[in-house]
Amino acid sequence: MPDDFNLKSFLSDLPHLPGVYRHLDAAGEVMYVGKARDLKKRVSSYFQKTLSSPRIAQMVAKVARLEVTVTRSEAEALILENNLIKSLKPRYNILFRDDKSYPYLHITGHDWPRIAYYRGATNKRGQFFGPFPNAWAVRETIQILQKVFRLRTCEDSVFANRSRPCLLHQIGRCSAPCVGAIEAAEYERDVHRAVRFLNGEAKDVMGEIEARMLQASTELRFEEAAALRDQMGSLARVLHQQTMENVSGEDTDIIAVAIAGGKVCVNLAMVRGGRHLGDKPFFPSHAEGEAAPQVLEAFVAQHYTDNAMPPILVCSHTLPDPELIALLVEQAGGRPSRVLTRPQGTRRSWLEQASKNAEMALARSLTESGARAARTLALAEALDLDTDEAALDALRIECFDIS
């Protein structure tokens, strides 16, 4: 450490307060950012004889200076820690790419509501459903709503200027409210049924459609009964295809960690309104040598600082810090969430599937990485360049468009 920095004096002066600490190297670069409930205890623990991992020991050996920021609460420290990690990208912190916001399905607040893919702030008029793990999951759900409830998807400018039904009406995907082919009250009821479906009441909606079909048949309104029969059939096929059904009705995130070949994958699966919406793999950087629980903790802290936490988290490993979930809920001002690491029944099958998907995504990534490395080595050999590992890592190709 530099002569002007007295570690012993610095540690003795640290307060027993919450805050954020930063480890800096001789060049002044931040190597690691962490939060603490008690700064004095946490920072001092890095300079004990035994450390939690060789990776941390390697980092501590390079520490030239320490900086701390006292916060009013541990929840505030958590927010500051994540902001610093995202802005500074310290090489000893596990980093998850700060991806763009998750997509939602939006049912607008118009007199004739439309269903639309949406990404952004959810403070506009209408109802938002999600988040969804990817754009494909949103568009699949929109297709389901078109088939079953025949809600419009057209832009308002198109809706206001149509003189005859579009192709979607002809193929049974829209009830053509633009030309008055359906009464406003009936369209509103279809919107309400779609909302109930998205909120996990699919079976109740199915029963209601069946009752209406039987009543129409009894009253000899056979054309209406046939339309309701087709609607019920479409919904039945959706329910049959949706094998991962949430019996409790509570929104759930399933998080599984897989480690192999020096690489890590965190797979996030989402269940909303009783429907499994798919999953999304994340590949953190700077995670080499870290254990799965530490990777899981880093993901939960970084992901749920920016995204709403559902009532239930099903995790493949136990979180090292049992207070983390409470801190995230406190800073978001939401309802308490439960964390399950030994789920039973349906939730167990979700976790098993999420773990398999994490392993498959990791295997694909390792295969692709191996292929890229082999191609890079072949190129370096063909151009008579250095082929040691450091040189290959630094190798890049620059392209210029001169058209």
C-alpha positions as a LaTeX table, in Angstrom:
\begin{tabular}{lrrr}
\hline
Residue & $x$ (\AA) & $y$ (\AA) & $z$ (\AA) \\
\hline
Met1 & 0.00 & 0.00 & 0.00 \\
Pro2 & 1.19 & 3.57 & $-0.59$ \\
Asp3 & 2.92 & 5.34 & 2.26 \\
Asp4 & 0.25 & 8.02 & 2.50 \\
Phe5 & $-2.49$ & 5.44 & 3.19 \\
Asn6 & $-2.49$ & 3.93 & 6.68 \\
Leu7 & $-4.71$ & 0.85 & 6.56 \\
Lys8 & $-4.70$ & 0.23 & 10.30 \\
Ser9 & $-5.73$ & 3.81 & 11.05 \\
Phe10 & $-8.34$ & 3.74 & 8.27 \\
Leu11 & $-9.96$ & 0.57 & 9.63 \\
Ser12 & $-9.99$ & 1.82 & 13.19 \\
Asp13 & $-11.77$ & 5.02 & 12.11 \\
Leu14 & $-14.55$ & 3.24 & 10.20 \\
Pro15 & $-18.03$ & 3.66 & 11.74 \\
His16 & $-20.45$ & 0.89 & 12.67 \\
Leu17 & $-22.90$ & 2.21 & 10.06 \\
Pro18 & $-24.34$ & 0.98 & 6.75 \\
Gly19 & $-22.66$ & 2.04 & 3.54 \\
Val20 & $-20.69$ & 1.17 & 0.43 \\
Tyr21 & $-16.96$ & 0.43 & 0.23 \\
Arg22 & $-14.58$ & 0.41 & $-2.75$ \\
His23 & $-11.23$ & $-1.36$ & $-3.15$ \\
Leu24 & $-8.78$ & 0.57 & $-5.37$ \\
Asp25 & $-5.49$ & $-0.59$ & $-6.89$ \\
Ala26 & $-2.20$ & 1.34 & $-7.21$ \\
Ala27 & $-3.43$ & 3.03 & $-10.41$ \\
Gly28 & $-6.55$ & 4.32 & $-8.63$ \\
Glu29 & $-8.88$ & 1.95 & $-10.51$ \\
Val30 & $-11.83$ & 0.59 & $-8.55$ \\
Met31 & $-11.43$ & $-3.21$ & $-8.38$ \\
Tyr32 & $-14.45$ & $-4.08$ & $-6.24$ \\
Val33 & $-17.57$ & $-2.43$ & $-4.86$ \\
Gly34 & $-19.54$ & $-3.86$ & $-1.95$ \\
Lys35 & $-22.24$ & $-2.90$ & 0.55 \\
Ala36 & $-22.28$ & $-3.46$ & 4.27 \\
Arg37 & $-24.70$ & $-3.32$ & 7.15 \\
Asp38 & $-21.71$ & $-2.48$ & 9.36 \\
Leu39 & $-18.81$ & $-0.90$ & 7.45 \\
Lys40 & $-16.25$ & $-1.46$ & 10.18 \\
Lys41 & $-16.94$ & $-5.19$ & 10.51 \\
Arg42 & $-17.29$ & $-5.88$ & 6.79 \\
Val43 & $-14.26$ & $-3.97$ & 5.52 \\
Ser44 & $-12.05$ & $-5.26$ & 8.34 \\
Ser45 & $-12.99$ & $-8.85$ & 7.44 \\
Tyr46 & $-11.05$ & $-8.55$ & 4.16 \\
Phe47 & $-7.81$ & $-8.18$ & 6.05 \\
Gln48 & $-8.08$ & $-11.25$ & 8.27 \\
Lys49 & $-5.78$ & $-14.24$ & 7.87 \\
Thr50 & $-8.39$ & $-16.45$ & 6.19 \\
Leu51 & $-10.45$ & $-15.22$ & 3.26 \\
Ser52 & $-13.50$ & $-16.74$ & 1.62 \\
Ser53 & $-11.87$ & $-17.54$ & $-1.75$ \\
Pro54 & $-8.52$ & $-17.39$ & $-3.60$ \\
Arg55 & $-10.06$ & $-14.85$ & $-5.96$ \\
Ile56 & $-10.80$ & $-12.45$ & $-3.09$ \\
Ala57 & $-7.32$ & $-13.06$ & $-1.66$ \\
Gln58 & $-5.84$ & $-12.12$ & $-5.04$ \\
Met59 & $-7.85$ & $-8.91$ & $-5.06$ \\
Val60 & $-6.91$ & $-7.95$ & $-1.48$ \\
Ala61 & $-3.23$ & $-8.39$ & $-2.33$ \\
Lys62 & $-3.62$ & $-5.63$ & $-4.95$ \\
Val63 & $-5.52$ & $-3.17$ & $-2.72$ \\
Ala64 & $-3.69$ & 0.16 & $-2.47$ \\
Arg65 & $-6.48$ & 2.30 & $-1.09$ \\
Leu66 & $-10.01$ & 2.04 & 0.30 \\
Glu67 & $-12.94$ & 4.42 & 0.01 \\
Val68 & $-16.27$ & 4.29 & 1.83 \\
Thr69 & $-19.59$ & 6.08 & 1.58 \\
Val70 & $-21.92$ & 6.05 & 4.58 \\
Thr71 & $-25.64$ & 5.73 & 3.77 \\
Arg72 & $-28.80$ & 6.22 & 5.80 \\
Ser73 & $-29.83$ & 2.57 & 5.52 \\
Glu74 & $-28.67$ & $-0.74$ & 4.11 \\
Ala75 & $-31.38$ & $-0.51$ & 1.45 \\
Glu76 & $-29.88$ & 2.80 & 0.28 \\
Ala77 & $-26.45$ & 1.13 & 0.29 \\
Leu78 & $-27.81$ & $-1.61$ & $-1.95$ \\
Ile79 & $-29.01$ & 0.93 & $-4.53$ \\
Leu80 & $-25.71$ & 2.84 & $-4.47$ \\
Glu81 & $-23.72$ & $-0.40$ & $-4.74$ \\
Asn82 & $-25.61$ & $-1.48$ & $-7.86$ \\
Asn83 & $-25.33$ & 1.97 & $-9.46$ \\
Leu84 & $-21.55$ & 1.96 & $-8.89$ \\
Ile85 & $-21.17$ & $-1.60$ & $-10.20$ \\
Lys86 & $-23.03$ & $-0.69$ & $-13.41$ \\
Ser87 & $-21.11$ & 2.56 & $-13.95$ \\
Leu88 & $-17.60$ & 1.45 & $-12.89$ \\
Lys89 & $-17.73$ & $-2.25$ & $-13.94$ \\
Pro90 & $-15.12$ & $-3.34$ & $-11.37$ \\
Arg91 & $-13.17$ & $-6.41$ & $-12.49$ \\
Tyr92 & $-13.74$ & $-8.34$ & $-9.27$ \\
Asn93 & $-17.52$ & $-7.82$ & $-9.16$ \\
Ile94 & $-19.80$ & $-10.30$ & $-10.91$ \\
Leu95 & $-21.37$ & $-8.25$ & $-13.70$ \\
Phe96 & $-24.66$ & $-8.89$ & $-15.47$ \\
Arg97 & $-25.22$ & $-6.96$ & $-18.68$ \\
Asp98 & $-27.57$ & $-4.04$ & $-18.14$ \\
Asp99 & $-30.08$ & $-5.14$ & $-20.77$ \\
Lys100 & $-32.82$ & $-2.97$ & $-22.16$ \\
Ser101 & $-36.15$ & $-2.98$ & $-20.32$ \\
Tyr102 & $-38.41$ & $-6.03$ & $-20.50$ \\
Pro103 & $-41.40$ & $-5.96$ & $-22.87$ \\
Tyr104 & $-45.03$ & $-5.80$ & $-21.75$ \\
Leu105 & $-48.40$ & $-6.46$ & $-23.31$ \\
His106 & $-50.49$ & $-3.28$ & $-23.29$ \\
Ile107 & $-54.28$ & $-3.10$ & $-23.45$ \\
Thr108 & $-54.94$ & 0.55 & $-24.20$ \\
Gly109 & $-57.46$ & 2.77 & $-22.45$ \\
His110 & $-59.42$ & 3.66 & $-25.61$ \\
Asp111 & $-63.17$ & 3.30 & $-26.11$ \\
Trp112 & $-62.23$ & 0.39 & $-28.38$ \\
Pro113 & $-59.07$ & $-0.91$ & $-26.66$ \\
Arg114 & $-56.27$ & $-2.43$ & $-28.73$ \\
Ile115 & $-53.65$ & $-4.96$ & $-27.69$ \\
Ala116 & $-50.05$ & $-4.03$ & $-28.40$ \\
Tyr117 & $-46.43$ & $-4.92$ & $-27.75$ \\
Tyr118 & $-44.93$ & $-2.29$ & $-25.46$ \\
Arg119 & $-41.52$ & $-1.51$ & $-23.99$ \\
Gly120 & $-40.94$ & 1.44 & $-21.64$ \\
Ala121 & $-42.48$ & 3.14 & $-18.61$ \\
Thr122 & $-45.80$ & 1.62 & $-17.52$ \\
Asn123 & $-47.45$ & 4.85 & $-16.37$ \\
Lys124 & $-49.58$ & 5.41 & $-19.46$ \\
Arg125 & $-53.33$ & 4.88 & $-19.74$ \\
Gly126 & $-54.54$ & 1.31 & $-20.00$ \\
Gln127 & $-53.46$ & $-1.97$ & $-18.46$ \\
Phe128 & $-50.00$ & $-3.54$ & $-18.64$ \\
Phe129 & $-49.27$ & $-7.25$ & $-18.33$ \\
Gly130 & $-45.82$ & $-8.69$ & $-17.82$ \\
Pro131 & $-42.95$ & $-8.28$ & $-17.80$ \\
Phe132 & $-42.22$ & $-10.93$ & $-20.42$ \\
Pro133 & $-38.76$ & $-12.48$ & $-20.80$ \\
Asn134 & $-38.55$ & $-11.67$ & $-24.51$ \\
Ala135 & $-40.44$ & $-10.15$ & $-27.44$ \\
Trp136 & $-41.44$ & $-13.57$ & $-28.78$ \\
Ala137 & $-43.42$ & $-14.34$ & $-25.60$ \\
Val138 & $-45.40$ & $-11.08$ & $-25.93$ \\
Arg139 & $-46.21$ & $-11.67$ & $-29.59$ \\
Glu140 & $-47.28$ & $-15.25$ & $-28.91$ \\
Thr141 & $-49.68$ & $-13.98$ & $-26.24$ \\
Ile142 & $-51.06$ & $-11.35$ & $-28.64$ \\
Gln143 & $-51.73$ & $-14.11$ & $-31.19$ \\
Ile144 & $-53.60$ & $-16.10$ & $-28.53$ \\
Leu145 & $-55.78$ & $-13.08$ & $-27.67$ \\
Gln146 & $-56.49$ & $-12.52$ & $-31.36$ \\
Lys147 & $-57.54$ & $-16.14$ & $-31.89$ \\
Val148 & $-59.69$ & $-16.41$ & $-28.77$ \\
Phe149 & $-61.06$ & $-12.91$ & $-28.11$ \\
Arg150 & $-60.57$ & $-11.30$ & $-31.54$ \\
Leu151 & $-59.31$ & $-7.97$ & $-30.18$ \\
Arg152 & $-57.91$ & $-5.34$ & $-32.51$ \\
Thr153 & $-54.17$ & $-4.71$ & $-32.93$ \\
Cys154 & $-54.28$ & $-1.91$ & $-35.52$ \\
Glu155 & $-52.95$ & 1.60 & $-34.92$ \\
Asp156 & $-55.51$ & 4.29 & $-34.07$ \\
Ser157 & $-54.93$ & 6.09 & $-37.37$ \\
Val158 & $-55.78$ & 2.91 & $-39.28$ \\
Phe159 & $-58.76$ & 2.14 & $-37.01$ \\
Ala160 & $-60.28$ & 5.59 & $-37.52$ \\
Asn161 & $-60.09$ & 5.52 & $-41.31$ \\
Arg162 & $-61.21$ & 2.02 & $-42.32$ \\
Ser163 & $-64.29$ & 1.63 & $-44.51$ \\
Arg164 & $-64.29$ & $-2.16$ & $-44.65$ \\
Pro165 & $-62.88$ & $-5.00$ & $-42.50$ \\
Cys166 & $-59.22$ & $-5.96$ & $-42.92$ \\
Leu167 & $-57.76$ & $-9.41$ & $-43.56$ \\
Leu168 & $-57.56$ & $-10.19$ & $-39.83$ \\
His169 & $-61.36$ & $-10.10$ & $-39.66$ \\
Gln170 & $-61.64$ & $-12.40$ & $-42.64$ \\
Ile171 & $-59.39$ & $-15.03$ & $-41.03$ \\
Gly172 & $-61.16$ & $-14.78$ & $-37.66$ \\
Arg173 & $-58.50$ & $-12.82$ & $-35.77$ \\
Cys174 & $-60.43$ & $-9.58$ & $-35.22$ \\
Ser175 & $-64.10$ & $-8.74$ & $-34.65$ \\
Ala176 & $-63.80$ & $-5.59$ & $-36.85$ \\
Pro177 & $-64.95$ & $-2.91$ & $-34.41$ \\
Cys178 & $-63.56$ & $-0.36$ & $-36.89$ \\
Val179 & $-66.61$ & $-0.82$ & $-39.13$ \\
Gly180 & $-69.18$ & $-1.55$ & $-36.43$ \\
Ala181 & $-69.25$ & $-5.32$ & $-36.96$ \\
Ile182 & $-69.54$ & $-5.78$ & $-33.17$ \\
Glu183 & $-71.47$ & $-3.83$ & $-30.56$ \\
Ala184 & $-69.42$ & $-1.69$ & $-28.15$ \\
Ala185 & $-70.80$ & $-3.54$ & $-25.11$ \\
Glu186 & $-69.90$ & $-6.95$ & $-26.54$ \\
Tyr187 & $-66.40$ & $-5.80$ & $-27.48$ \\
Glu188 & $-65.94$ & $-4.44$ & $-23.97$ \\
Arg189 & $-66.94$ & $-7.84$ & $-22.56$ \\
Asp190 & $-64.36$ & $-9.53$ & $-24.81$ \\
Val191 & $-61.71$ & $-7.14$ & $-23.49$ \\
His192 & $-62.76$ & $-7.97$ & $-19.93$ \\
Arg193 & $-62.49$ & $-11.70$ & $-20.65$ \\
Ala194 & $-59.03$ & $-11.20$ & $-22.15$ \\
Val195 & $-57.93$ & $-9.34$ & $-19.01$ \\
Arg196 & $-59.23$ & $-12.18$ & $-16.84$ \\
Phe197 & $-57.36$ & $-14.67$ & $-19.01$ \\
Leu198 & $-54.13$ & $-12.71$ & $-18.57$ \\
Asn199 & $-54.74$ & $-12.57$ & $-14.83$ \\
Gly200 & $-54.83$ & $-16.37$ & $-14.62$ \\
Glu201 & $-58.60$ & $-16.97$ & $-14.78$ \\
Ala202 & $-58.47$ & $-18.98$ & $-18.02$ \\
Lys203 & $-60.57$ & $-21.89$ & $-16.73$ \\
Asp204 & $-63.28$ & $-19.56$ & $-15.42$ \\
Val205 & $-63.38$ & $-17.79$ & $-18.79$ \\
Met206 & $-63.65$ & $-21.17$ & $-20.50$ \\
Gly207 & $-66.62$ & $-22.14$ & $-18.32$ \\
Glu208 & $-68.32$ & $-18.84$ & $-19.07$ \\
Ile209 & $-67.91$ & $-19.28$ & $-22.84$ \\
Glu210 & $-69.27$ & $-22.81$ & $-22.61$ \\
Ala211 & $-72.35$ & $-21.61$ & $-20.71$ \\
Arg212 & $-72.98$ & $-18.92$ & $-23.34$ \\
Met213 & $-72.60$ & $-21.49$ & $-26.12$ \\
Leu214 & $-75.15$ & $-23.84$ & $-24.54$ \\
Gln215 & $-77.60$ & $-20.98$ & $-23.98$ \\
Ala216 & $-77.26$ & $-19.81$ & $-27.60$ \\
Ser217 & $-77.82$ & $-23.35$ & $-28.82$ \\
Thr218 & $-80.90$ & $-23.76$ & $-26.64$ \\
Glu219 & $-82.34$ & $-20.51$ & $-28.01$ \\
Leu220 & $-81.66$ & $-21.75$ & $-31.58$ \\
Arg221 & $-79.01$ & $-19.09$ & $-32.24$ \\
Phe222 & $-76.84$ & $-21.67$ & $-33.95$ \\
Glu223 & $-74.49$ & $-19.29$ & $-35.77$ \\
Glu224 & $-73.59$ & $-17.57$ & $-32.48$ \\
Ala225 & $-73.24$ & $-20.96$ & $-30.77$ \\
Ala226 & $-70.84$ & $-22.12$ & $-33.50$ \\
Ala227 & $-68.70$ & $-18.99$ & $-33.07$ \\
Leu228 & $-68.56$ & $-19.55$ & $-29.31$ \\
Arg229 & $-67.68$ & $-23.22$ & $-29.90$ \\
Asp230 & $-64.74$ & $-22.16$ & $-32.06$ \\
Gln231 & $-63.68$ & $-19.63$ & $-29.44$ \\
Met232 & $-63.82$ & $-22.28$ & $-26.73$ \\
Gly233 & $-61.82$ & $-24.67$ & $-28.92$ \\
Ser234 & $-59.06$ & $-22.09$ & $-29.43$ \\
Leu235 & $-58.88$ & $-21.45$ & $-25.69$ \\
Ala236 & $-58.84$ & $-25.18$ & $-24.94$ \\
Arg237 & $-55.87$ & $-25.67$ & $-27.26$ \\
Val238 & $-54.02$ & $-22.87$ & $-25.50$ \\
Leu239 & $-54.64$ & $-24.42$ & $-22.09$ \\
His240 & $-53.58$ & $-27.84$ & $-23.37$ \\
Gln241 & $-50.33$ & $-26.46$ & $-24.76$ \\
Gln242 & $-49.63$ & $-24.57$ & $-21.52$ \\
Thr243 & $-48.16$ & $-27.50$ & $-19.59$ \\
Met244 & $-46.51$ & $-25.43$ & $-16.83$ \\
Glu245 & $-49.66$ & $-24.24$ & $-15.07$ \\
Asn246 & $-49.42$ & $-22.21$ & $-11.87$ \\
Val247 & $-51.88$ & $-23.82$ & $-9.50$ \\
Ser248 & $-51.54$ & $-21.11$ & $-6.82$ \\
Gly249 & $-52.08$ & $-18.18$ & $-9.20$ \\
Glu250 & $-49.15$ & $-16.22$ & $-7.74$ \\
Asp251 & $-46.62$ & $-14.64$ & $-10.10$ \\
Thr252 & $-43.30$ & $-16.44$ & $-9.82$ \\
Asp253 & $-39.72$ & $-16.09$ & $-11.06$ \\
Ile254 & $-37.60$ & $-19.23$ & $-11.29$ \\
Ile255 & $-33.83$ & $-18.68$ & $-11.18$ \\
Ala256 & $-31.33$ & $-21.47$ & $-11.87$ \\
Val257 & $-27.53$ & $-21.25$ & $-11.91$ \\
Ala258 & $-25.31$ & $-23.59$ & $-13.95$ \\
Ile259 & $-21.49$ & $-23.62$ & $-13.95$ \\
Ala260 & $-19.25$ & $-25.52$ & $-16.37$ \\
Gly261 & $-16.00$ & $-25.01$ & $-18.25$ \\
Gly262 & $-15.13$ & $-21.89$ & $-16.29$ \\
Lys263 & $-18.32$ & $-20.16$ & $-17.43$ \\
Val264 & $-21.58$ & $-19.35$ & $-15.65$ \\
Cys265 & $-25.20$ & $-19.16$ & $-16.82$ \\
Val266 & $-28.14$ & $-17.81$ & $-14.85$ \\
Asn267 & $-31.50$ & $-18.79$ & $-16.35$ \\
Leu268 & $-34.56$ & $-16.72$ & $-15.45$ \\
Ala269 & $-38.01$ & $-18.18$ & $-16.13$ \\
Met270 & $-41.20$ & $-16.18$ & $-15.57$ \\
Val271 & $-44.71$ & $-17.31$ & $-14.64$ \\
Arg272 & $-47.36$ & $-14.61$ & $-14.84$ \\
Gly273 & $-51.11$ & $-15.03$ & $-14.48$ \\
Gly274 & $-50.77$ & $-18.83$ & $-14.38$ \\
Arg275 & $-48.86$ & $-19.01$ & $-17.67$ \\
His276 & $-45.21$ & $-19.89$ & $-18.14$ \\
Leu277 & $-43.93$ & $-17.09$ & $-20.38$ \\
Gly278 & $-40.56$ & $-18.60$ & $-21.24$ \\
Asp279 & $-37.07$ & $-18.00$ & $-19.96$ \\
Lys280 & $-33.94$ & $-15.98$ & $-20.64$ \\
Pro281 & $-30.28$ & $-16.95$ & $-20.06$ \\
Phe282 & $-27.73$ & $-14.49$ & $-18.66$ \\
Phe283 & $-23.95$ & $-14.93$ & $-18.88$ \\
Pro284 & $-22.20$ & $-12.75$ & $-16.28$ \\
Ser285 & $-18.65$ & $-11.52$ & $-16.66$ \\
His286 & $-16.00$ & $-11.63$ & $-13.92$ \\
Ala287 & $-17.67$ & $-14.72$ & $-12.42$ \\
Glu288 & $-14.75$ & $-17.14$ & $-12.84$ \\
Gly289 & $-14.14$ & $-19.16$ & $-9.71$ \\
Glu290 & $-17.27$ & $-17.92$ & $-7.95$ \\
Ala291 & $-19.64$ & $-20.39$ & $-6.32$ \\
Ala292 & $-23.25$ & $-20.67$ & $-7.52$ \\
Pro293 & $-24.78$ & $-19.03$ & $-4.38$ \\
Gln294 & $-22.59$ & $-15.92$ & $-4.84$ \\
Val295 & $-23.54$ & $-15.70$ & $-8.53$ \\
Leu296 & $-27.22$ & $-16.05$ & $-7.62$ \\
Glu297 & $-26.93$ & $-13.30$ & $-5.01$ \\
Ala298 & $-25.28$ & $-10.94$ & $-7.51$ \\
Phe299 & $-28.02$ & $-11.61$ & $-10.07$ \\
Val300 & $-30.87$ & $-11.07$ & $-7.59$ \\
Ala301 & $-29.32$ & $-7.83$ & $-6.28$ \\
Gln302 & $-28.67$ & $-6.37$ & $-9.73$ \\
His303 & $-31.82$ & $-7.62$ & $-11.47$ \\
Tyr304 & $-34.41$ & $-6.69$ & $-8.85$ \\
Thr305 & $-32.96$ & $-3.26$ & $-8.16$ \\
Asp306 & $-34.34$ & $-2.25$ & $-11.57$ \\
Asn307 & $-37.20$ & $-4.74$ & $-12.03$ \\
Ala308 & $-40.26$ & $-5.54$ & $-9.94$ \\
Met309 & $-39.96$ & $-8.63$ & $-7.77$ \\
Pro310 & $-42.86$ & $-11.13$ & $-7.91$ \\
Pro311 & $-44.40$ & $-12.62$ & $-4.75$ \\
Ile312 & $-42.41$ & $-15.86$ & $-5.12$ \\
Leu313 & $-38.83$ & $-16.60$ & $-6.16$ \\
Val314 & $-37.88$ & $-20.24$ & $-6.76$ \\
Cys315 & $-34.08$ & $-20.52$ & $-6.67$ \\
Ser316 & $-31.65$ & $-23.32$ & $-7.37$ \\
His317 & $-29.41$ & $-22.30$ & $-4.45$ \\
Thr318 & $-29.73$ & $-20.59$ & $-1.08$ \\
Leu319 & $-28.88$ & $-16.90$ & $-0.98$ \\
Pro320 & $-25.79$ & $-16.25$ & 1.19 \\
Asp321 & $-27.35$ & $-13.06$ & 2.57 \\
Pro322 & $-30.78$ & $-13.91$ & 4.05 \\
Glu323 & $-31.57$ & $-10.19$ & 4.40 \\
Leu324 & $-31.14$ & $-9.38$ & 0.69 \\
Ile325 & $-34.78$ & $-9.96$ & $-0.32$ \\
Ala326 & $-36.07$ & $-7.80$ & 2.53 \\
Leu327 & $-33.70$ & $-5.00$ & 1.47 \\
Leu328 & $-34.87$ & $-5.16$ & $-2.13$ \\
Val329 & $-38.51$ & $-5.10$ & $-1.06$ \\
Glu330 & $-37.81$ & $-2.17$ & 1.27 \\
Gln331 & $-36.12$ & $-0.05$ & $-1.42$ \\
Ala332 & $-38.91$ & $-0.84$ & $-3.93$ \\
Gly333 & $-41.71$ & $-0.29$ & $-1.43$ \\
Gly334 & $-43.42$ & $-3.50$ & $-2.51$ \\
Arg335 & $-44.93$ & $-6.50$ & $-0.82$ \\
Pro336 & $-42.73$ & $-9.15$ & 0.86 \\
Ser337 & $-41.56$ & $-11.99$ & $-1.38$ \\
Arg338 & $-40.94$ & $-15.62$ & $-0.49$ \\
Val339 & $-37.82$ & $-17.48$ & $-1.60$ \\
Leu340 & $-38.12$ & $-21.24$ & $-2.15$ \\
Thr341 & $-35.05$ & $-23.43$ & $-2.65$ \\
Arg342 & $-36.73$ & $-26.79$ & $-2.07$ \\
Pro343 & $-40.06$ & $-26.43$ & $-3.87$ \\
Gln344 & $-42.59$ & $-29.20$ & $-4.19$ \\
Gly345 & $-45.06$ & $-30.23$ & $-6.88$ \\
Thr346 & $-45.43$ & $-27.92$ & $-9.85$ \\
Arg347 & $-42.83$ & $-25.46$ & $-8.65$ \\
Arg348 & $-40.30$ & $-28.29$ & $-8.41$ \\
Ser349 & $-40.90$ & $-29.14$ & $-12.08$ \\
Trp350 & $-40.39$ & $-25.46$ & $-12.97$ \\
Leu351 & $-37.03$ & $-25.42$ & $-11.20$ \\
Glu352 & $-35.92$ & $-28.68$ & $-12.81$ \\
Gln353 & $-36.80$ & $-27.34$ & $-16.26$ \\
Ala354 & $-35.08$ & $-24.01$ & $-15.58$ \\
Ser355 & $-31.94$ & $-25.86$ & $-14.46$ \\
Lys356 & $-31.96$ & $-28.00$ & $-17.61$ \\
Asn357 & $-32.40$ & $-24.90$ & $-19.77$ \\
Ala358 & $-29.49$ & $-23.21$ & $-17.96$ \\
Glu359 & $-27.26$ & $-26.24$ & $-18.62$ \\
Met360 & $-28.30$ & $-26.36$ & $-22.29$ \\
Ala361 & $-27.71$ & $-22.62$ & $-22.79$ \\
Leu362 & $-24.30$ & $-22.94$ & $-21.13$ \\
Ala363 & $-23.37$ & $-25.92$ & $-23.31$ \\
Arg364 & $-24.33$ & $-23.97$ & $-26.45$ \\
Ser365 & $-22.31$ & $-20.97$ & $-25.31$ \\
Leu366 & $-19.24$ & $-23.08$ & $-24.55$ \\
Thr367 & $-19.47$ & $-24.76$ & $-27.96$ \\
Glu368 & $-19.75$ & $-21.39$ & $-29.71$ \\
Ser369 & $-16.87$ & $-19.97$ & $-27.66$ \\
Gly370 & $-14.70$ & $-22.96$ & $-28.54$ \\
Ala371 & $-15.49$ & $-22.57$ & $-32.23$ \\
Arg372 & $-14.69$ & $-18.84$ & $-32.14$ \\
Ala373 & $-11.39$ & $-19.50$ & $-30.35$ \\
Ala374 & $-10.42$ & $-22.12$ & $-32.95$ \\
Arg375 & $-11.22$ & $-19.71$ & $-35.81$ \\
Thr376 & $-9.23$ & $-16.92$ & $-34.14$ \\
Leu377 & $-6.21$ & $-19.19$ & $-33.69$ \\
Ala378 & $-6.39$ & $-20.33$ & $-37.34$ \\
Leu379 & $-6.54$ & $-16.71$ & $-38.51$ \\
Ala380 & $-3.55$ & $-15.72$ & $-36.36$ \\
Glu381 & $-1.52$ & $-18.64$ & $-37.71$ \\
Ala382 & $-2.45$ & $-17.80$ & $-41.31$ \\
Leu383 & $-1.36$ & $-14.17$ & $-40.82$ \\
Asp384 & 1.77 & $-15.19$ & $-38.90$ \\
Leu385 & 0.67 & $-13.32$ & $-35.75$ \\
Asp386 & 1.45 & $-14.10$ & $-32.13$ \\
Thr387 & $-0.62$ & $-17.06$ & $-30.94$ \\
Asp388 & $-0.18$ & $-16.86$ & $-27.16$ \\
Glu389 & $-3.38$ & $-16.49$ & $-25.12$ \\
Ala390 & $-2.91$ & $-12.79$ & $-24.30$ \\
Ala391 & $-2.27$ & $-11.89$ & $-27.95$ \\
Leu392 & $-5.33$ & $-13.81$ & $-29.13$ \\
Asp393 & $-7.54$ & $-12.12$ & $-26.53$ \\
Ala394 & $-6.33$ & $-8.70$ & $-27.72$ \\
Leu395 & $-6.76$ & $-9.52$ & $-31.40$ \\
Arg396 & $-9.46$ & $-7.55$ & $-33.21$ \\
Ile397 & $-10.47$ & $-6.83$ & $-36.78$ \\
Glu398 & $-11.35$ & $-3.29$ & $-37.84$ \\
Cys399 & $-13.59$ & $-2.80$ & $-40.86$ \\
Phe400 & $-14.24$ & 0.39 & $-42.83$ \\
Asp401 & $-17.15$ & 1.03 & $-45.17$ \\
Ile402 & $-15.81$ & 3.12 & $-48.10$ \\
Ser403 & $-18.88$ & 2.88 & $-50.31$ \\
\hline
\end{tabular}
